mmCIF file of N, CA and C and ligand atoms in Angstrom:
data_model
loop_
_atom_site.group_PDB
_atom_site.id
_atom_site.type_symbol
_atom_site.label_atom_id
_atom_site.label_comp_id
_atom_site.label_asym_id
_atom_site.label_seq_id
_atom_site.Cartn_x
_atom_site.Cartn_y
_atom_site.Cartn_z
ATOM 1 N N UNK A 1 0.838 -1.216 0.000
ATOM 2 C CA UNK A 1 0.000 0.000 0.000
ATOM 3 C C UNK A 1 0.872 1.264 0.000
ATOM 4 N N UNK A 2 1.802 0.816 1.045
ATOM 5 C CA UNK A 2 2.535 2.588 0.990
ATOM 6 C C UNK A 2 3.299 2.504 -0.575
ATOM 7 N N UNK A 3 4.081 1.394 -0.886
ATOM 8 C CA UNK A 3 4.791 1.430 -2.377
ATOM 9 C C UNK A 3 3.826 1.953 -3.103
ATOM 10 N N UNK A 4 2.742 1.392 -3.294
ATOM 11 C CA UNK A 4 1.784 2.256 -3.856
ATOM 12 C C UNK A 4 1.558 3.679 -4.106
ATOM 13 N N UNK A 5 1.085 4.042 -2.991
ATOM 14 C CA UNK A 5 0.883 5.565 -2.717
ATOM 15 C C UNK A 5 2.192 6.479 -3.135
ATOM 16 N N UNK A 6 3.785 5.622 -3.142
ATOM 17 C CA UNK A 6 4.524 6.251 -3.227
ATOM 18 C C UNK A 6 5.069 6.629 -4.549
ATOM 19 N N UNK A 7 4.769 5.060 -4.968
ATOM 20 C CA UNK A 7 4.843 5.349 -7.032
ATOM 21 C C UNK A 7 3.888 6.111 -7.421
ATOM 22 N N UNK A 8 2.685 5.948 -6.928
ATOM 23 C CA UNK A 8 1.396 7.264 -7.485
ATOM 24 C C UNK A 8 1.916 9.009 -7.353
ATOM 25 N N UNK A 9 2.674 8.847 -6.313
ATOM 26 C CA UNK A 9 3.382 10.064 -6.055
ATOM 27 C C UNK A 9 4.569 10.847 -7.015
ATOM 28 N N UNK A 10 5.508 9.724 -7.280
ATOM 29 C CA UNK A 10 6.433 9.347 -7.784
ATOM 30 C C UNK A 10 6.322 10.981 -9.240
ATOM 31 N N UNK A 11 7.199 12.404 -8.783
ATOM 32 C CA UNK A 11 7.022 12.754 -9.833
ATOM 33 C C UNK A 11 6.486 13.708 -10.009
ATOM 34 N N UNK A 12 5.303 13.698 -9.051
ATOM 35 C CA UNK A 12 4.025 14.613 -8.813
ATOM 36 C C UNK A 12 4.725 15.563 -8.082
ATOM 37 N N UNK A 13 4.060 17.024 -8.298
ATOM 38 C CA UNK A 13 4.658 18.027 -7.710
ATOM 39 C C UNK A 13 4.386 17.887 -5.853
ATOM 40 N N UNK A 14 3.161 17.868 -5.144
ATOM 41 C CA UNK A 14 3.217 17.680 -3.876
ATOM 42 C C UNK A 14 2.612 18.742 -3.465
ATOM 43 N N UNK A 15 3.222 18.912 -2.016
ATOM 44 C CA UNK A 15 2.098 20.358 -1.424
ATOM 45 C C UNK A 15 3.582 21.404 -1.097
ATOM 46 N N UNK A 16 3.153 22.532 -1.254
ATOM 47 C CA UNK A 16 3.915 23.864 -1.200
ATOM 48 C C UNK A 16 3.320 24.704 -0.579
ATOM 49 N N UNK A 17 3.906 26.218 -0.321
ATOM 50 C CA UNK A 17 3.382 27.087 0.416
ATOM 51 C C UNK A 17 1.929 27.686 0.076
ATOM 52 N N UNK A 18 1.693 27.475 -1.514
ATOM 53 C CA UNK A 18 0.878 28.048 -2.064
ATOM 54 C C UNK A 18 -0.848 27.263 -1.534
ATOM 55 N N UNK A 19 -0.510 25.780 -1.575
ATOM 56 C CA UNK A 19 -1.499 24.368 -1.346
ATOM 57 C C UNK A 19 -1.849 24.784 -0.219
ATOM 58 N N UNK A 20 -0.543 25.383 0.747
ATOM 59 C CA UNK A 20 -1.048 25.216 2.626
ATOM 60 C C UNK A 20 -1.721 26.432 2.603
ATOM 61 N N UNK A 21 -2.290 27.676 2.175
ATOM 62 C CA UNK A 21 -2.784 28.984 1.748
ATOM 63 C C UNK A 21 -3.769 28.565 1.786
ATOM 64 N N UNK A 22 -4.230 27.824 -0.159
ATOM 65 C CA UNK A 22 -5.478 27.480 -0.249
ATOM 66 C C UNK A 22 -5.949 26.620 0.447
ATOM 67 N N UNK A 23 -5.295 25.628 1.346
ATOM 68 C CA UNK A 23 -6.204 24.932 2.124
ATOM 69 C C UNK A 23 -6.709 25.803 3.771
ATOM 70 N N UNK A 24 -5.897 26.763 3.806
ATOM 71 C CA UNK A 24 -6.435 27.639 4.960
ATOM 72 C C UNK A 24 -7.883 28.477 4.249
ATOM 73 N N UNK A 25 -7.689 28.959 2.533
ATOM 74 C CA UNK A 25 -9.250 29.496 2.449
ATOM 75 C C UNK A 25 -10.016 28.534 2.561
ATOM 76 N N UNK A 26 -9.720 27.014 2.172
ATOM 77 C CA UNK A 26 -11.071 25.487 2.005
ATOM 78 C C UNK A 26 -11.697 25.849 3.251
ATOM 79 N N UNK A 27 -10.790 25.793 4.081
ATOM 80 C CA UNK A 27 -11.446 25.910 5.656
ATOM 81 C C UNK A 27 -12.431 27.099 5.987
ATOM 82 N N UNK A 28 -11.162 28.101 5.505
ATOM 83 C CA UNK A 28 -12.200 29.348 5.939
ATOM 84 C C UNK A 28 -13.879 29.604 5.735
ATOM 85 N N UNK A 29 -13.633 29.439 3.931
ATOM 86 C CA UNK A 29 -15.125 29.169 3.273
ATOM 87 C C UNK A 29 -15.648 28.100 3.733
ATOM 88 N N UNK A 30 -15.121 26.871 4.552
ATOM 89 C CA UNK A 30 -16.248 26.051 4.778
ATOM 90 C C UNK A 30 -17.055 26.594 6.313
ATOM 91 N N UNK A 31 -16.440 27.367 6.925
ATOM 92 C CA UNK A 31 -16.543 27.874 8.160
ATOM 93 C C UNK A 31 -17.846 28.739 7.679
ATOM 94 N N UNK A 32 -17.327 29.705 6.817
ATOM 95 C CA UNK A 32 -18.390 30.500 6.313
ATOM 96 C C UNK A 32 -19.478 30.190 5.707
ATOM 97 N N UNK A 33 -19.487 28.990 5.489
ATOM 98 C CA UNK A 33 -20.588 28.472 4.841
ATOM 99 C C UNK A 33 -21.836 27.854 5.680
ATOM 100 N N UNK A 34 -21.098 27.523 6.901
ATOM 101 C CA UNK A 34 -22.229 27.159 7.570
ATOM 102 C C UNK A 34 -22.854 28.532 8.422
ATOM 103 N N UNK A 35 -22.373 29.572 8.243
ATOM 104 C CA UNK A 35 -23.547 30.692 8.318
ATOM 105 C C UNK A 35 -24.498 30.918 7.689
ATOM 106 N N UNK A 36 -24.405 30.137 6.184
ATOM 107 C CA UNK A 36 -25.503 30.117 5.596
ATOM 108 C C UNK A 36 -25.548 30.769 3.697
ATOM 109 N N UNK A 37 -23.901 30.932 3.570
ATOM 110 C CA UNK A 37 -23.344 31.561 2.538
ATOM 111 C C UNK A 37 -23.395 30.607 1.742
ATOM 112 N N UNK A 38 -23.994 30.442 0.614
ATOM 113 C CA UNK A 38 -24.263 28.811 0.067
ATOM 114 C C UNK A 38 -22.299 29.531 -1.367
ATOM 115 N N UNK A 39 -22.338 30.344 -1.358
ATOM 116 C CA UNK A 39 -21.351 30.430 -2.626
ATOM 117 C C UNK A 39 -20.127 30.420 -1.820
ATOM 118 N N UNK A 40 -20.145 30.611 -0.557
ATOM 119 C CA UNK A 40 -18.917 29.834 0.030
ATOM 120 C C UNK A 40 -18.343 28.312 -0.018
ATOM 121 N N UNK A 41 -19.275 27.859 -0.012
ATOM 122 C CA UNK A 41 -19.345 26.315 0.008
ATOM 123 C C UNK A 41 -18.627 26.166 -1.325
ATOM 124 N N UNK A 42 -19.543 26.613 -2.616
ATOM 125 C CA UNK A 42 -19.106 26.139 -4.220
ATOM 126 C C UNK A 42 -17.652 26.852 -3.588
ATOM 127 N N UNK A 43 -17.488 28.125 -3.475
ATOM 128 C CA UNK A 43 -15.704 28.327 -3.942
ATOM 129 C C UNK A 43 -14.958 28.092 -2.932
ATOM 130 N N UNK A 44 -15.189 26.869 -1.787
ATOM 131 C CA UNK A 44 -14.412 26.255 -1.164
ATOM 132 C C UNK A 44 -14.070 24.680 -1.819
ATOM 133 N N UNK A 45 -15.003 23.974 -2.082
ATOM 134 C CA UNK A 45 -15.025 23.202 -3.455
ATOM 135 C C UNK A 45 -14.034 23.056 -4.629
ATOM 136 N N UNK A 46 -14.025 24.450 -4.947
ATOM 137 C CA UNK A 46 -13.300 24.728 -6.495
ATOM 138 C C UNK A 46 -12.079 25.372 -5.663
ATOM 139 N N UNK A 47 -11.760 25.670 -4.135
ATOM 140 C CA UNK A 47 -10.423 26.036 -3.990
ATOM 141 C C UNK A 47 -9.850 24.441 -3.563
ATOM 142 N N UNK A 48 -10.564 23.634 -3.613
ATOM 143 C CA UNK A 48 -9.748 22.441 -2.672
ATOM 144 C C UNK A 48 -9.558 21.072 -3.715
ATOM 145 N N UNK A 49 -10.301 21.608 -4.636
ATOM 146 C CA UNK A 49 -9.937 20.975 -6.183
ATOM 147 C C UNK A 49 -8.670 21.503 -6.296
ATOM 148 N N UNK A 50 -8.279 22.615 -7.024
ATOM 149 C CA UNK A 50 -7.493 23.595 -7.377
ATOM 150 C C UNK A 50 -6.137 22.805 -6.835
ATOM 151 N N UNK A 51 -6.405 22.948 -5.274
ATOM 152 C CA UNK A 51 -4.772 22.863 -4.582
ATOM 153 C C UNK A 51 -4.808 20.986 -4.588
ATOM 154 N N UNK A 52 -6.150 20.148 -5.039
ATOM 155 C CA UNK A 52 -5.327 18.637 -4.874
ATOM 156 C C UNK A 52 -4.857 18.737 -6.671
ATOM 157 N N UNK A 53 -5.328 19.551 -7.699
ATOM 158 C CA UNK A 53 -4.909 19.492 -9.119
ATOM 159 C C UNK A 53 -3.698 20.188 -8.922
ATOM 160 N N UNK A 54 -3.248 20.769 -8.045
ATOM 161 C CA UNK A 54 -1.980 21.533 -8.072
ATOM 162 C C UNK A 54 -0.750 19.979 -7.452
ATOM 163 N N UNK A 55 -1.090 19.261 -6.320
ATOM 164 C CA UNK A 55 -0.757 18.802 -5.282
ATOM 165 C C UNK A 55 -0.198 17.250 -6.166
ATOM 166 N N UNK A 56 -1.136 16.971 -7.622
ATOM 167 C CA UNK A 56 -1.093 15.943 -8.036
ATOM 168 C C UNK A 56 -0.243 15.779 -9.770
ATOM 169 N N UNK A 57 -0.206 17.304 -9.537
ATOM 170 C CA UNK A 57 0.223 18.133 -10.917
ATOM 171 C C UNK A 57 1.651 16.831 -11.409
ATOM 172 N N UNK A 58 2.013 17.127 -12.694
ATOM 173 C CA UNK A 58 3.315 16.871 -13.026
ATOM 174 C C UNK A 58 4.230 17.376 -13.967
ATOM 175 N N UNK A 59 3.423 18.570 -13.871
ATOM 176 C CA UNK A 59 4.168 19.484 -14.540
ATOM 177 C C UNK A 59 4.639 20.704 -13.220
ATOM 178 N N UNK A 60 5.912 20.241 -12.606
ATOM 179 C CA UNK A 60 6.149 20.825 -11.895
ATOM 180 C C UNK A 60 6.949 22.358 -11.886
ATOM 181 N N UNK A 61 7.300 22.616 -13.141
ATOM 182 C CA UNK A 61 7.962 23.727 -13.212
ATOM 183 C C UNK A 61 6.729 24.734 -13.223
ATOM 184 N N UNK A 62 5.789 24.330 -13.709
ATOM 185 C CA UNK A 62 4.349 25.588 -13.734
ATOM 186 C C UNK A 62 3.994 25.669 -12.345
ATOM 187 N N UNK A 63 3.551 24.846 -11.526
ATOM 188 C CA UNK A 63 3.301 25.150 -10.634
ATOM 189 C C UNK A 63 4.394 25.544 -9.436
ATOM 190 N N UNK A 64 5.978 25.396 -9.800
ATOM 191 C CA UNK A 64 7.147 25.760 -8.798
ATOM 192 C C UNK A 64 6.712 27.466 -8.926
ATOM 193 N N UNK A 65 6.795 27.694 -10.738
ATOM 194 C CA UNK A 65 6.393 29.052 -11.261
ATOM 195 C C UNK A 65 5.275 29.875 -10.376
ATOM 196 N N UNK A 66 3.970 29.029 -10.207
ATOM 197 C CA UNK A 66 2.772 29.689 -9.189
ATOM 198 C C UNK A 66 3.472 30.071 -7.691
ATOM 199 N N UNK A 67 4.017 28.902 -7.232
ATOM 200 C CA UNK A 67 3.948 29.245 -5.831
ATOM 201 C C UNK A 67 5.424 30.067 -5.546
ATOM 202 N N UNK A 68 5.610 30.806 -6.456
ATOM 203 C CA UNK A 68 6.997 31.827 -6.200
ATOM 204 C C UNK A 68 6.424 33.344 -6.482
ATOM 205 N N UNK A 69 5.501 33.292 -7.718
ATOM 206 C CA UNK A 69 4.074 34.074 -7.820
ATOM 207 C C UNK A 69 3.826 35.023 -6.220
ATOM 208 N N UNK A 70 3.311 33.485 -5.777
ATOM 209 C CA UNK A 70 2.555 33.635 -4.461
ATOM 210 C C UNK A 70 3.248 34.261 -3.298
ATOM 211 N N UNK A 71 4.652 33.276 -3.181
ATOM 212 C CA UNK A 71 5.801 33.953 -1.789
ATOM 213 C C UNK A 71 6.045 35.286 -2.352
ATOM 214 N N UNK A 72 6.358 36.126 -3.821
ATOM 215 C CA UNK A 72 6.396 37.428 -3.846
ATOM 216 C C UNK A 72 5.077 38.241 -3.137
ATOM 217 N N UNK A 73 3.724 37.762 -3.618
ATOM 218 C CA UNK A 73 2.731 38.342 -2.746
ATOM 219 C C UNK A 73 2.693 38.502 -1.513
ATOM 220 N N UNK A 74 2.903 37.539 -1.225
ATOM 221 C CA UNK A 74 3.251 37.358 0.573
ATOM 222 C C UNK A 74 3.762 38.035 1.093
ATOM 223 N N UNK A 75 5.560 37.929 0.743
ATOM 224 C CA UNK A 75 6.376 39.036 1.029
ATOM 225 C C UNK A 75 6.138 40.433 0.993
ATOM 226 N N UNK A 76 5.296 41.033 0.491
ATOM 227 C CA UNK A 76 5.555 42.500 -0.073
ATOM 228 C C UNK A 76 4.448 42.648 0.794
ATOM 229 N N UNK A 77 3.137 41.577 0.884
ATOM 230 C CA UNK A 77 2.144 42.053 1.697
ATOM 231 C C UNK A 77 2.280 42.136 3.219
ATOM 232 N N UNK A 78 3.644 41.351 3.076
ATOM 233 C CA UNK A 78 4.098 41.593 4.851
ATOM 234 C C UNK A 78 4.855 42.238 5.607
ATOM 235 N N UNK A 79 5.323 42.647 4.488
ATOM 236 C CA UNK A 79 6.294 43.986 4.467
ATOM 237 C C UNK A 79 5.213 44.769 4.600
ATOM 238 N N UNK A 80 4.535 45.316 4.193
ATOM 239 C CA UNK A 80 3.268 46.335 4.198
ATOM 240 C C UNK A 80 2.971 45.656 5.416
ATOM 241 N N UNK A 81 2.425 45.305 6.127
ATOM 242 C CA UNK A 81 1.853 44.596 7.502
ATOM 243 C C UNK A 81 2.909 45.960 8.305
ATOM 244 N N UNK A 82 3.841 45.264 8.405
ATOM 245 C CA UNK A 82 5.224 45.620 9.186
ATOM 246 C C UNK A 82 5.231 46.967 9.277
ATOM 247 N N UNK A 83 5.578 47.660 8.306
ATOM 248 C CA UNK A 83 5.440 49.130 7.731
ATOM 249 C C UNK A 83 4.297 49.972 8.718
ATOM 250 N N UNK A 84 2.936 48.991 8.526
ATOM 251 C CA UNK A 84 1.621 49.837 8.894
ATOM 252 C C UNK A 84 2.096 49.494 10.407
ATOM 253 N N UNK A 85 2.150 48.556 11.353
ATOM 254 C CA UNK A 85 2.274 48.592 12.781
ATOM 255 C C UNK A 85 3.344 49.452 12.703
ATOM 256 N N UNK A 86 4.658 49.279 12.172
ATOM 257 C CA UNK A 86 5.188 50.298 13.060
ATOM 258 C C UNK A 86 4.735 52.076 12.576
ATOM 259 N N UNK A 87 4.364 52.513 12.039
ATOM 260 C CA UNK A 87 3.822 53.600 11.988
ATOM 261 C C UNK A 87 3.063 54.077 12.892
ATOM 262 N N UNK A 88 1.796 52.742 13.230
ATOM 263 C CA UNK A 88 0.607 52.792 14.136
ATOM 264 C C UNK A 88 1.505 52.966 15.579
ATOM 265 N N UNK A 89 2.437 52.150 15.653
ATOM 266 C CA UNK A 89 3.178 52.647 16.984
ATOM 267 C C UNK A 89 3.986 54.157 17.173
ATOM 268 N N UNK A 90 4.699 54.738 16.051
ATOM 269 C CA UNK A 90 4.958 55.882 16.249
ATOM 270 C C UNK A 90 3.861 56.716 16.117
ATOM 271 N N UNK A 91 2.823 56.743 15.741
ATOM 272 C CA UNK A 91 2.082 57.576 15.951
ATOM 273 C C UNK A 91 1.417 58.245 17.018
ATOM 274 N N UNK A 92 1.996 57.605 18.611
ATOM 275 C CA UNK A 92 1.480 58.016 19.976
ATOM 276 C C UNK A 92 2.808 59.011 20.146
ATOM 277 N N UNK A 93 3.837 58.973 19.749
ATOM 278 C CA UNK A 93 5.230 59.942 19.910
ATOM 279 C C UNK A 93 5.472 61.015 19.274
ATOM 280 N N UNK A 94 4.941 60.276 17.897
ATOM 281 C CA UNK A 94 5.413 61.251 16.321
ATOM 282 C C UNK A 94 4.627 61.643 15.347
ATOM 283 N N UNK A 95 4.534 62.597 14.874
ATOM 284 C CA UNK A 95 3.953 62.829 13.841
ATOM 285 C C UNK A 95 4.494 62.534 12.876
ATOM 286 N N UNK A 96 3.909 62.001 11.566
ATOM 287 C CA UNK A 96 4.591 62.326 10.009
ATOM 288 C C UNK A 96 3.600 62.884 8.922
ATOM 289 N N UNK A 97 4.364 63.736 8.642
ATOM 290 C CA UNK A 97 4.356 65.152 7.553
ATOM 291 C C UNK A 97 5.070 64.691 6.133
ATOM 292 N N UNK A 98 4.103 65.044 5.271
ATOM 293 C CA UNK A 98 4.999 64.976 3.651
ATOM 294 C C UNK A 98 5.701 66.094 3.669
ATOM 295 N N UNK A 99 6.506 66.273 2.774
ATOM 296 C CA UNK A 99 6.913 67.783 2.313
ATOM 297 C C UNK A 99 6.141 67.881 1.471
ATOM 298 N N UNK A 100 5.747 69.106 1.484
ATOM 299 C CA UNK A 100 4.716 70.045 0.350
ATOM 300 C C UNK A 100 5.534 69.876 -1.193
ATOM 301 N N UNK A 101 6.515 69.728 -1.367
ATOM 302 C CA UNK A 101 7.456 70.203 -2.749
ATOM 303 C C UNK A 101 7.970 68.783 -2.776
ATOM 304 N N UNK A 102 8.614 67.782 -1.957
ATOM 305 C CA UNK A 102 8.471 66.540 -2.791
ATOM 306 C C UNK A 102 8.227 65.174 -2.255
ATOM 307 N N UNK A 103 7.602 65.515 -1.227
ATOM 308 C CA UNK A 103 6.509 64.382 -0.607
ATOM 309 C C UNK A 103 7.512 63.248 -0.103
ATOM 310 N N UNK A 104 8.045 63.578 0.448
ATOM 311 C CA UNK A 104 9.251 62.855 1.177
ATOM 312 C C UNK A 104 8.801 63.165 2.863
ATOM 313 N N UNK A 105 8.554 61.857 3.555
ATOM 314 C CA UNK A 105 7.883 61.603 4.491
ATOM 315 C C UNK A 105 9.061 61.807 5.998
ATOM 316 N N UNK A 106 8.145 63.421 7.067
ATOM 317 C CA UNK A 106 9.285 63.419 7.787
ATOM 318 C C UNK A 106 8.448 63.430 9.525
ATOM 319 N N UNK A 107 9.528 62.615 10.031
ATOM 320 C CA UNK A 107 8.721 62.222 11.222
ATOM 321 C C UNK A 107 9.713 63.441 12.507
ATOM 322 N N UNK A 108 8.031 64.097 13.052
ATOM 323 C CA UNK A 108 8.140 64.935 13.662
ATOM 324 C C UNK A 108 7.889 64.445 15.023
ATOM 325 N N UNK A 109 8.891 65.218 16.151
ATOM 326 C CA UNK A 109 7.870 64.104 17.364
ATOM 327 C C UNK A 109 7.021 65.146 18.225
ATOM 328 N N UNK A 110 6.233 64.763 18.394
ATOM 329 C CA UNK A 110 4.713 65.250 19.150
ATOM 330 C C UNK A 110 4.916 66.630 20.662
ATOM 331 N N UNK A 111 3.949 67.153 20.418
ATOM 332 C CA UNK A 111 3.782 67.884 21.471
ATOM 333 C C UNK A 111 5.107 69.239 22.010
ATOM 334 N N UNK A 112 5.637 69.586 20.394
ATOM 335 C CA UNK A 112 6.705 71.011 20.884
ATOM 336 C C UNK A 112 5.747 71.841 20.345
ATOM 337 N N UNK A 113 4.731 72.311 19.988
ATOM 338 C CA UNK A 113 3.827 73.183 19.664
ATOM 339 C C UNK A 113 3.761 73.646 17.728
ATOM 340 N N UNK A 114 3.508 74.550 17.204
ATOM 341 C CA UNK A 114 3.810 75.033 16.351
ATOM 342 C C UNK A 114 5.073 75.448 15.662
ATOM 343 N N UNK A 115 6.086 74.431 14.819
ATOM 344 C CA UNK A 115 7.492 74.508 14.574
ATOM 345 C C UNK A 115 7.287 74.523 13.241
ATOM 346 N N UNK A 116 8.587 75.171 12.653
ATOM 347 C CA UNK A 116 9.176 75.055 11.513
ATOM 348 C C UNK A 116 9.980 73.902 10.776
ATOM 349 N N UNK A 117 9.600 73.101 9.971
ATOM 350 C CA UNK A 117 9.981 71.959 9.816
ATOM 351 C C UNK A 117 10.574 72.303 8.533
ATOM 352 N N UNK A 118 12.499 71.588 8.283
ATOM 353 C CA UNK A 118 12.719 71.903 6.848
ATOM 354 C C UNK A 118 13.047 70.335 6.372
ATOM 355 N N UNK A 119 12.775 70.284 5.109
ATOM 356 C CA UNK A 119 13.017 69.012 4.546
ATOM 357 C C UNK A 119 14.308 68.869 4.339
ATOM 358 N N UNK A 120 14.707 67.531 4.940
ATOM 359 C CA UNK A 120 16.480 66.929 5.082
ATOM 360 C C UNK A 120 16.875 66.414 3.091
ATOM 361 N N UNK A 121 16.073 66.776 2.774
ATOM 362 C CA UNK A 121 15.893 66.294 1.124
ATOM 363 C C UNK A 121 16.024 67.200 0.229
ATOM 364 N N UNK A 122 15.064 68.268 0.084
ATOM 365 C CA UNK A 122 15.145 69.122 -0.658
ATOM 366 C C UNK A 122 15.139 70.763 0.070
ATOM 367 N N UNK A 123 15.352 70.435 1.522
ATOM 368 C CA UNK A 123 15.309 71.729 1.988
ATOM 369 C C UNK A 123 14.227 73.075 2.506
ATOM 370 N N UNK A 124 13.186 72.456 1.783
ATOM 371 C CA UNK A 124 11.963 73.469 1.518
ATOM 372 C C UNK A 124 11.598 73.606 3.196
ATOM 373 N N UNK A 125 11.030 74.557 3.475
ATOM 374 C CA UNK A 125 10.993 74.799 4.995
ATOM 375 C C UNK A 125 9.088 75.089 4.809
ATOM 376 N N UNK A 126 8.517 73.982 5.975
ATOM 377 C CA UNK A 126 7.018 74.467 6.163
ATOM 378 C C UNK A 126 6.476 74.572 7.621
ATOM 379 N N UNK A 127 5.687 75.590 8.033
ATOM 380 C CA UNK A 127 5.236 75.019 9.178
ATOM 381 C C UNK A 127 4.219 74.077 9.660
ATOM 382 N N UNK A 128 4.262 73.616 10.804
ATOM 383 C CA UNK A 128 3.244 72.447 11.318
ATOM 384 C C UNK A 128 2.909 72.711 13.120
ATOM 385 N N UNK A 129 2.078 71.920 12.988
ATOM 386 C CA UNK A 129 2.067 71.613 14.664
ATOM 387 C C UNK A 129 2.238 70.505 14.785
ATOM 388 N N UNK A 130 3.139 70.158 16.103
ATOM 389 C CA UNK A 130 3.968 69.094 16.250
ATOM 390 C C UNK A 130 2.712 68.097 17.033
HETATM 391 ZN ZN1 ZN B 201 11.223 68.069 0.442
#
């Protein structure tokens, strides 16, 4: 049985980062579905097809191709994650201000009153409240 399963394998691309994704939406939409979302159900269905036609594939360079696709998405979207908390955390200390002339982002810190702020970039001088 396992020789079996293992020659059936034998070749086949397998599961990747992209498979363990879509099987977190199968779940999700099936979760959602028993609220009563009947088109959750179908596109949990057609996502859990998807990742065993991916999982059973043998054309593995197309799908190596998808799930590198995918880790660029990831990456950049988690970088953006990262980016937004720490902002959300300086924002109890600091302010940030564009420059008016070339939008180059400058972090002011909070509570010196009404200052003159000049851009470390292009120089242009504006005022703000801190
Ligand atoms: Zn500037």
């Amino acid at each position: 049985m396992k020789e079996k399963l293992y020659r059936f394998m034998q070749g086949r691309y397998g599961s990747d980062q992209l498979n363990r994704f879509l099987m977190i939406l199968v779940v999700l939409c099936f979760v959602l579905s028993l609220f009563g979302a009947r088109v959750f159900y179908i596109l949990g269905i057609a996502l859990l097809a998807y990742a065993y036609f991916r999982m059973f594939s043998k054309n593995r360079y197309k799908r190596s191709a998808e799930n590198s696709v995918y880790l660029r998405y990831e990456y950049k979207l988690k970088q953006k994650v990262a980016s937004f908390t720490k902002n959300m955390k300086q924002r109890k200390t600091h302010h940030i201000y564009k420059c008016p002339s070339c939008t180059q982002k400058i972090r002011i810190p909070r509570g010196k009153g009404k200052i003159e702020i000049r851009c470390p970039k292009c120089g242009q001088t504006f005022i703000k409240k801190s």
